Every structure is written in C-alpha cells, then in structure tokens.
Coordinates of C-alpha atoms in Angstrom, one line a residue:
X241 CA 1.5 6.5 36.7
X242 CA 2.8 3.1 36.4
X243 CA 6.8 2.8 36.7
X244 CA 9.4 2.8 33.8
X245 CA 9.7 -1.3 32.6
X246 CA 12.4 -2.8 32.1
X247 CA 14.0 -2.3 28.8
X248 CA 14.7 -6.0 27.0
X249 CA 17.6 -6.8 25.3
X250 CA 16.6 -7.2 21.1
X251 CA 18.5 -7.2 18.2
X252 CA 19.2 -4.1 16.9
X253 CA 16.9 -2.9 14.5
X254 CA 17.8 -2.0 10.5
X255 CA 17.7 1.6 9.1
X256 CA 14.0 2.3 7.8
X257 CA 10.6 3.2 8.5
X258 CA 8.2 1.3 10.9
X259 CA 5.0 1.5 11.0
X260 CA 3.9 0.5 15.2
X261 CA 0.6 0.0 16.4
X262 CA -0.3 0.9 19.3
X263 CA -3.6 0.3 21.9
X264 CA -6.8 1.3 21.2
X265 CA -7.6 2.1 24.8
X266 CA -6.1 -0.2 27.3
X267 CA -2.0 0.7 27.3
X268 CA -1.2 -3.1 28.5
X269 CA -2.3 -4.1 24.6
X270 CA 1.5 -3.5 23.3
X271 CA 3.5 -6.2 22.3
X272 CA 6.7 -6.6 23.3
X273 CA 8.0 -6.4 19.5
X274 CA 6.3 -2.4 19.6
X275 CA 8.0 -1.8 22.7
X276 CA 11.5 -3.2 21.2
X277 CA 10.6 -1.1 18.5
X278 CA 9.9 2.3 20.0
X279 CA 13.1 2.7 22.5
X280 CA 15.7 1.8 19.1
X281 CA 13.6 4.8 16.7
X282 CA 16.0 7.5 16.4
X283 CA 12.5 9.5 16.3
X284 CA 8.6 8.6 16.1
X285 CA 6.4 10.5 14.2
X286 CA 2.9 10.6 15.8
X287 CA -0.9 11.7 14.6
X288 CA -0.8 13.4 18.0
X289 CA 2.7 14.4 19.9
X290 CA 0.8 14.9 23.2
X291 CA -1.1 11.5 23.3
X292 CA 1.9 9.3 22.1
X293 CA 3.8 10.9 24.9
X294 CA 1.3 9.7 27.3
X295 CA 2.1 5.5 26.2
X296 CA 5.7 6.3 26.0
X297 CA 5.8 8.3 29.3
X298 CA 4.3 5.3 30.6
X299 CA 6.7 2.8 29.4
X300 CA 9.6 4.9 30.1
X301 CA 10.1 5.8 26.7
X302 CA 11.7 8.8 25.9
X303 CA 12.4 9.6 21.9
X304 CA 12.7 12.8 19.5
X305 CA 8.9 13.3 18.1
X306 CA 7.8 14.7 15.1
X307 CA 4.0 15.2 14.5
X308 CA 2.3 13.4 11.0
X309 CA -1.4 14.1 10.7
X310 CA -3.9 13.8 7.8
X311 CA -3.6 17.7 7.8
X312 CA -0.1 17.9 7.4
X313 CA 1.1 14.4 5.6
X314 CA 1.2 15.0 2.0
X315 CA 3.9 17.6 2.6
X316 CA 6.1 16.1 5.7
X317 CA 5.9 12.5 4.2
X318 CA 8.5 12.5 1.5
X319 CA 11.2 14.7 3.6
X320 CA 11.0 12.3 6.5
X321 CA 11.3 9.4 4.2
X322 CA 14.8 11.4 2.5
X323 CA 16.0 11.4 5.6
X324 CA 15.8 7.8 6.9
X325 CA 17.6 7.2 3.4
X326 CA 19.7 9.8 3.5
X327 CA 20.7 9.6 7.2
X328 CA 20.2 5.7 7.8
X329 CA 18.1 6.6 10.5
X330 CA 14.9 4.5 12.1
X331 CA 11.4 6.2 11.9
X332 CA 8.8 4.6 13.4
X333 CA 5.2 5.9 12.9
X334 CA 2.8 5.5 15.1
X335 CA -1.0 6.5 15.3
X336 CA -3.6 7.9 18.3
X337 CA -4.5 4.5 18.7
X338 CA -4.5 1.1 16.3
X339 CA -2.4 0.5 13.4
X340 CA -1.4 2.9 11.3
X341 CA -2.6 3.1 7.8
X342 CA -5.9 1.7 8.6
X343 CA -8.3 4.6 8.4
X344 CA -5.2 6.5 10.4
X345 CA -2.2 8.1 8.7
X346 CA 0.3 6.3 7.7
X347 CA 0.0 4.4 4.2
X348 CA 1.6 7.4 2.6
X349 CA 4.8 6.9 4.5
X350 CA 4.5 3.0 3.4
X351 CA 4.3 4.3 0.1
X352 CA 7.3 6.1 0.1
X353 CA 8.8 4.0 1.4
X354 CA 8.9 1.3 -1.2
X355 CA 9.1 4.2 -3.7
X356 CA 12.5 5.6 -2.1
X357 CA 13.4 1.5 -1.2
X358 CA 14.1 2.1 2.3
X359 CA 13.3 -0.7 4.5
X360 CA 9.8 -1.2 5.7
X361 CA 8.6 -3.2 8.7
X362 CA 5.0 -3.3 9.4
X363 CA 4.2 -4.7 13.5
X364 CA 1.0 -6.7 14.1
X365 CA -1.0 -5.2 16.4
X366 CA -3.8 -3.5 18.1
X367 CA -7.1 -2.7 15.6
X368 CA -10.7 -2.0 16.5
X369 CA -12.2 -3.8 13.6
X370 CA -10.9 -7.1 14.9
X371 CA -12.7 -7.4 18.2
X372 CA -15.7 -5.3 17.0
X373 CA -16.1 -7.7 14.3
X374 CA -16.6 -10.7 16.3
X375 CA -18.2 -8.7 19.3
X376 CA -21.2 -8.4 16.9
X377 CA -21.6 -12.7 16.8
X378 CA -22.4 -11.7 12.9
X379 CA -20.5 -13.9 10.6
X380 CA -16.8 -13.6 10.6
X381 CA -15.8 -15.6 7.9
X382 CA -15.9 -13.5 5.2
X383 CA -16.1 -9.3 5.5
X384 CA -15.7 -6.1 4.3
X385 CA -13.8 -3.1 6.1
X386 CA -15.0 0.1 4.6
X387 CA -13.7 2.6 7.2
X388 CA -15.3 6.1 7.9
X389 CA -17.7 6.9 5.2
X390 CA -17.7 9.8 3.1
X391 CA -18.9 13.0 5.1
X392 CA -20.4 14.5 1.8
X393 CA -19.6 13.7 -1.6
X394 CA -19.9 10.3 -2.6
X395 CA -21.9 9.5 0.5
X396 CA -25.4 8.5 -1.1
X397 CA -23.4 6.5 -3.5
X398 CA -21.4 4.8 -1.0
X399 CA -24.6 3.5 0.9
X400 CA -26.7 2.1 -2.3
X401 CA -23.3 0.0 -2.8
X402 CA -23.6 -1.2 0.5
X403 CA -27.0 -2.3 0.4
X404 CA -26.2 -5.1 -2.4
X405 CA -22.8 -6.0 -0.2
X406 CA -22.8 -10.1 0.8
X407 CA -20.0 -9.7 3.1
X408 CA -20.6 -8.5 6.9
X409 CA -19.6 -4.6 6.9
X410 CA -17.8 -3.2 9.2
X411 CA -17.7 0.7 9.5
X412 CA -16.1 3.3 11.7
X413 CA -18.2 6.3 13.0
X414 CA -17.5 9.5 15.4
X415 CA -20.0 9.6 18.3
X416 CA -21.6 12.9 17.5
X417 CA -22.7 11.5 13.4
X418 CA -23.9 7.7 14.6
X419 CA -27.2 8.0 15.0
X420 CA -27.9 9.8 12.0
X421 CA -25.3 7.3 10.2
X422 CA -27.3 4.4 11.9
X423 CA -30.8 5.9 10.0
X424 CA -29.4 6.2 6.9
X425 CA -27.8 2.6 6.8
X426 CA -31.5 1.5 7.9
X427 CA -33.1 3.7 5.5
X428 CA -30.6 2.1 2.5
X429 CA -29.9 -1.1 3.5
X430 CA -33.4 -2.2 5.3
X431 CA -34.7 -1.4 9.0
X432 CA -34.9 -5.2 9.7
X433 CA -30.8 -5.7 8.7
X434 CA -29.1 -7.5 12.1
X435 CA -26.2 -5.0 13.3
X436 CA -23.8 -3.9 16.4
X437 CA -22.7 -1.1 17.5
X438 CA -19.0 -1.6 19.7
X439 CA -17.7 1.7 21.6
X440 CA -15.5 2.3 23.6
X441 CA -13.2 -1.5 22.9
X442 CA -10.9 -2.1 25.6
X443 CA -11.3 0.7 28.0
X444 CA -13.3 0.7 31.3
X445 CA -17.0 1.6 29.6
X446 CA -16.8 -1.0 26.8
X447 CA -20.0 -1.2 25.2
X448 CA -21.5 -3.6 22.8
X449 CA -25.2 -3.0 21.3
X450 CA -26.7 -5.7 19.3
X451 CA -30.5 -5.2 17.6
X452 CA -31.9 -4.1 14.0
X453 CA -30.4 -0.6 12.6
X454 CA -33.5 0.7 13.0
X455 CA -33.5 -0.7 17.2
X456 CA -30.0 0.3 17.3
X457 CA -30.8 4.1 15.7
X458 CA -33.8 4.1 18.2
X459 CA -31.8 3.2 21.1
X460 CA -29.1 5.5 20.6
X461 CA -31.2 8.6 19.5
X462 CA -33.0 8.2 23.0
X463 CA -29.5 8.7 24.6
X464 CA -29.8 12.7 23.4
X465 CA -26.9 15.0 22.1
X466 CA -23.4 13.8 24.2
X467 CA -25.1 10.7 25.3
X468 CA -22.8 8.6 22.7
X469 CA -19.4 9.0 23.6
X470 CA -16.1 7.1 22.5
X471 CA -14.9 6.3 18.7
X472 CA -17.6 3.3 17.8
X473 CA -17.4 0.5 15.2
X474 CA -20.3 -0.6 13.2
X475 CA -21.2 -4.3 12.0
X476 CA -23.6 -4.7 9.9
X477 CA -24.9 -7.9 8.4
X478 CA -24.5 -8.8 4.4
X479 CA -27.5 -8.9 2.4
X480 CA -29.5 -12.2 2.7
X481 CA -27.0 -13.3 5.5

C-alpha cells in the first residue's frame, strides 16, 4: 500500500454537492482538484463504500461515507441534498470508477441540486468512453455515447435505431452479455461494420480488439464462458463511415 500524500494547501471549498470522478482502473489517474476535493467533504457518498475506501485509504483519505447506488437513489437523493442545504455541509459523490452521472449514479443528486439551488461543482475527470473512443482509430470527430443498452424492453428497438446512426457509437457492455451483444449489433447493423472492443482501460491487462462485429463476436465467443473479463467499451463505426 502506497503511503499517505501529502495534503496541499487549497482554498476552502463552498457548501454544496460535488460530483468527483474518480479512476477507472489505475489510482494515479486523480487530479489534484479531486484529491483537494475529497479531504474538505464533510462526507462522500459512494456507489460502493468498500471500493471508495480502497482510493481514499490509499491517498490517506479518511471521511464519513454514506452509500448511493442505483438501488437505493431515488429515495436517499433528496434527504442528502436537505441536508447540505439545511446544514451548509459539502457532499461530494463519487462513483466505482469514472465520473459520476455518466451511466453511474449520480445525475439525480445533480438534479436536486439545482432544484433545492445548492451549489453544484462538477470535476473533470477520469471516463472510459474517452480513451476507448480513440483506442478504436474510428472517427472521433463526431459521436454518439449511448451507454449500457436496454437488457429487455426497448432493446430490439434500440438496435434498428442504431443501424441508421451516422455518428461513431460508443456502448458500454458487462463481460458476461458481449458476445451475444456483439451478434446482435452485427446481425442489426451489418457483419462487415468496422468496430473495437476496449477492456480492461488503464489497468495492467488493457486490451484493445479491432475487426468486423461479426470477427470481433467470433473472436470473443472462442474465448468460452469467463474468458471475457473486465467492464468493456464498444465502438462501433456510423453507417457509411
């Protein structure tokens, strides 16, 4: 474990919520602004208490936590919002990894924020899309971020839309539904469509497949059940590209 750093001297921070990215895998991909950030929150809410501890146990950072999940938001956000504005406190919000709000929890608290105007500071930071994006060599210039697709409902309907989409797309995907993702973006949007498939950005087994979705689909299937591991990104290229 890597020793306590030195805490820098920054201007104190205004009562209100912050929303703090934070790595995607490697722990040295925190800016100095998140750092700042994280020691002056009178407490940090976190998808997962017992991963955040593991970044701020590392830095030397020790702060209240509360947890704030997908399965739990709708009913913690507004009380922890009342309380910054009732107690002047500073929440930051942080995510497993990457910047909250995108595809993470965290734009309800955003929300409430403006609704209750309390301050709100959003960090740049870490995000997989990014470096996925431009991983692939597809065209950067112009894209579309669609997140994690539907699971079931609205799925089908979700892909035709895709398959008239200009733009390069980029998806996320868990491990264990990629390959079966993979064949149904090559059954929708072509076999022959140019794509990439990024896992595991930043950490020691970074990965980055290039190839058709049907290669890629191919190439992945072959690896067998567990032989994808590690939250992926997928870029795909736009129609007539």
């Amino acid at each position: 474990m890597a020793s306590p750093q030195p805490e820098r001297t920054a201007p104190a921070l205004p009562p209100g919520v912050y929303l703090v990215p934070t790595p995607i895998g490697n722990l040295a991909d925190i800016t100095l602004r998140a750092l700042d950030t994280l020691r002056q929150a009178d407490r940090i809410a976190c998808e997962d208490t017992r991963h955040s501890l593991k970044l701020l146990t590392h830095y030397g950072i020790q702060r209240p936590l509360v947890s704030l999940h997908q399965h739990n938001e709708h009913q913690r956000v507004d009380e922890l919002v009342r309380q910054v504005a009732q107690s002047g406190e500073r929440l930051a919000v942080v995510t497993d990894a990457g910047t909250p709000g995108i595809s993470d929890p965290g734009f309800l608290v955003a929300r409430a924020a403006l609704a209750h105007q309390v301050h709100l500071e959003v960090l740049p930071g870490a995000t997989a899309l990014v470096p996925a994006l431009l991983l692939s060599g597809l065209a950067a210039d112009r894209f579309a971020f669609e997140g994690f697709l539907p699971p079931k409902k609205g799925r089908q309907t979700r892909l035709q839309a895709l398959a008239t989409e200009h733009r390069t797309l980029v998806l996320y995907e868990s491990p264990h539904r990629l390959v079966k993702t993979l064949g149904e973006l090559a059954h929708h949007l072509g076999p022959e469509r140019p794509a990439a498939v990024v896992r595991e950005l930043t950490k020691l087994h970074e990965e980055c497949l290039r190839g058709s979705l049907a290669e890629l689909a191919t190439l992945l299937g072959a690896r067998g059940e567990g032989g994808v591991k590690g939250e992926c990104v997928v870029v795909i290229a736009g129609l007539d590209a």
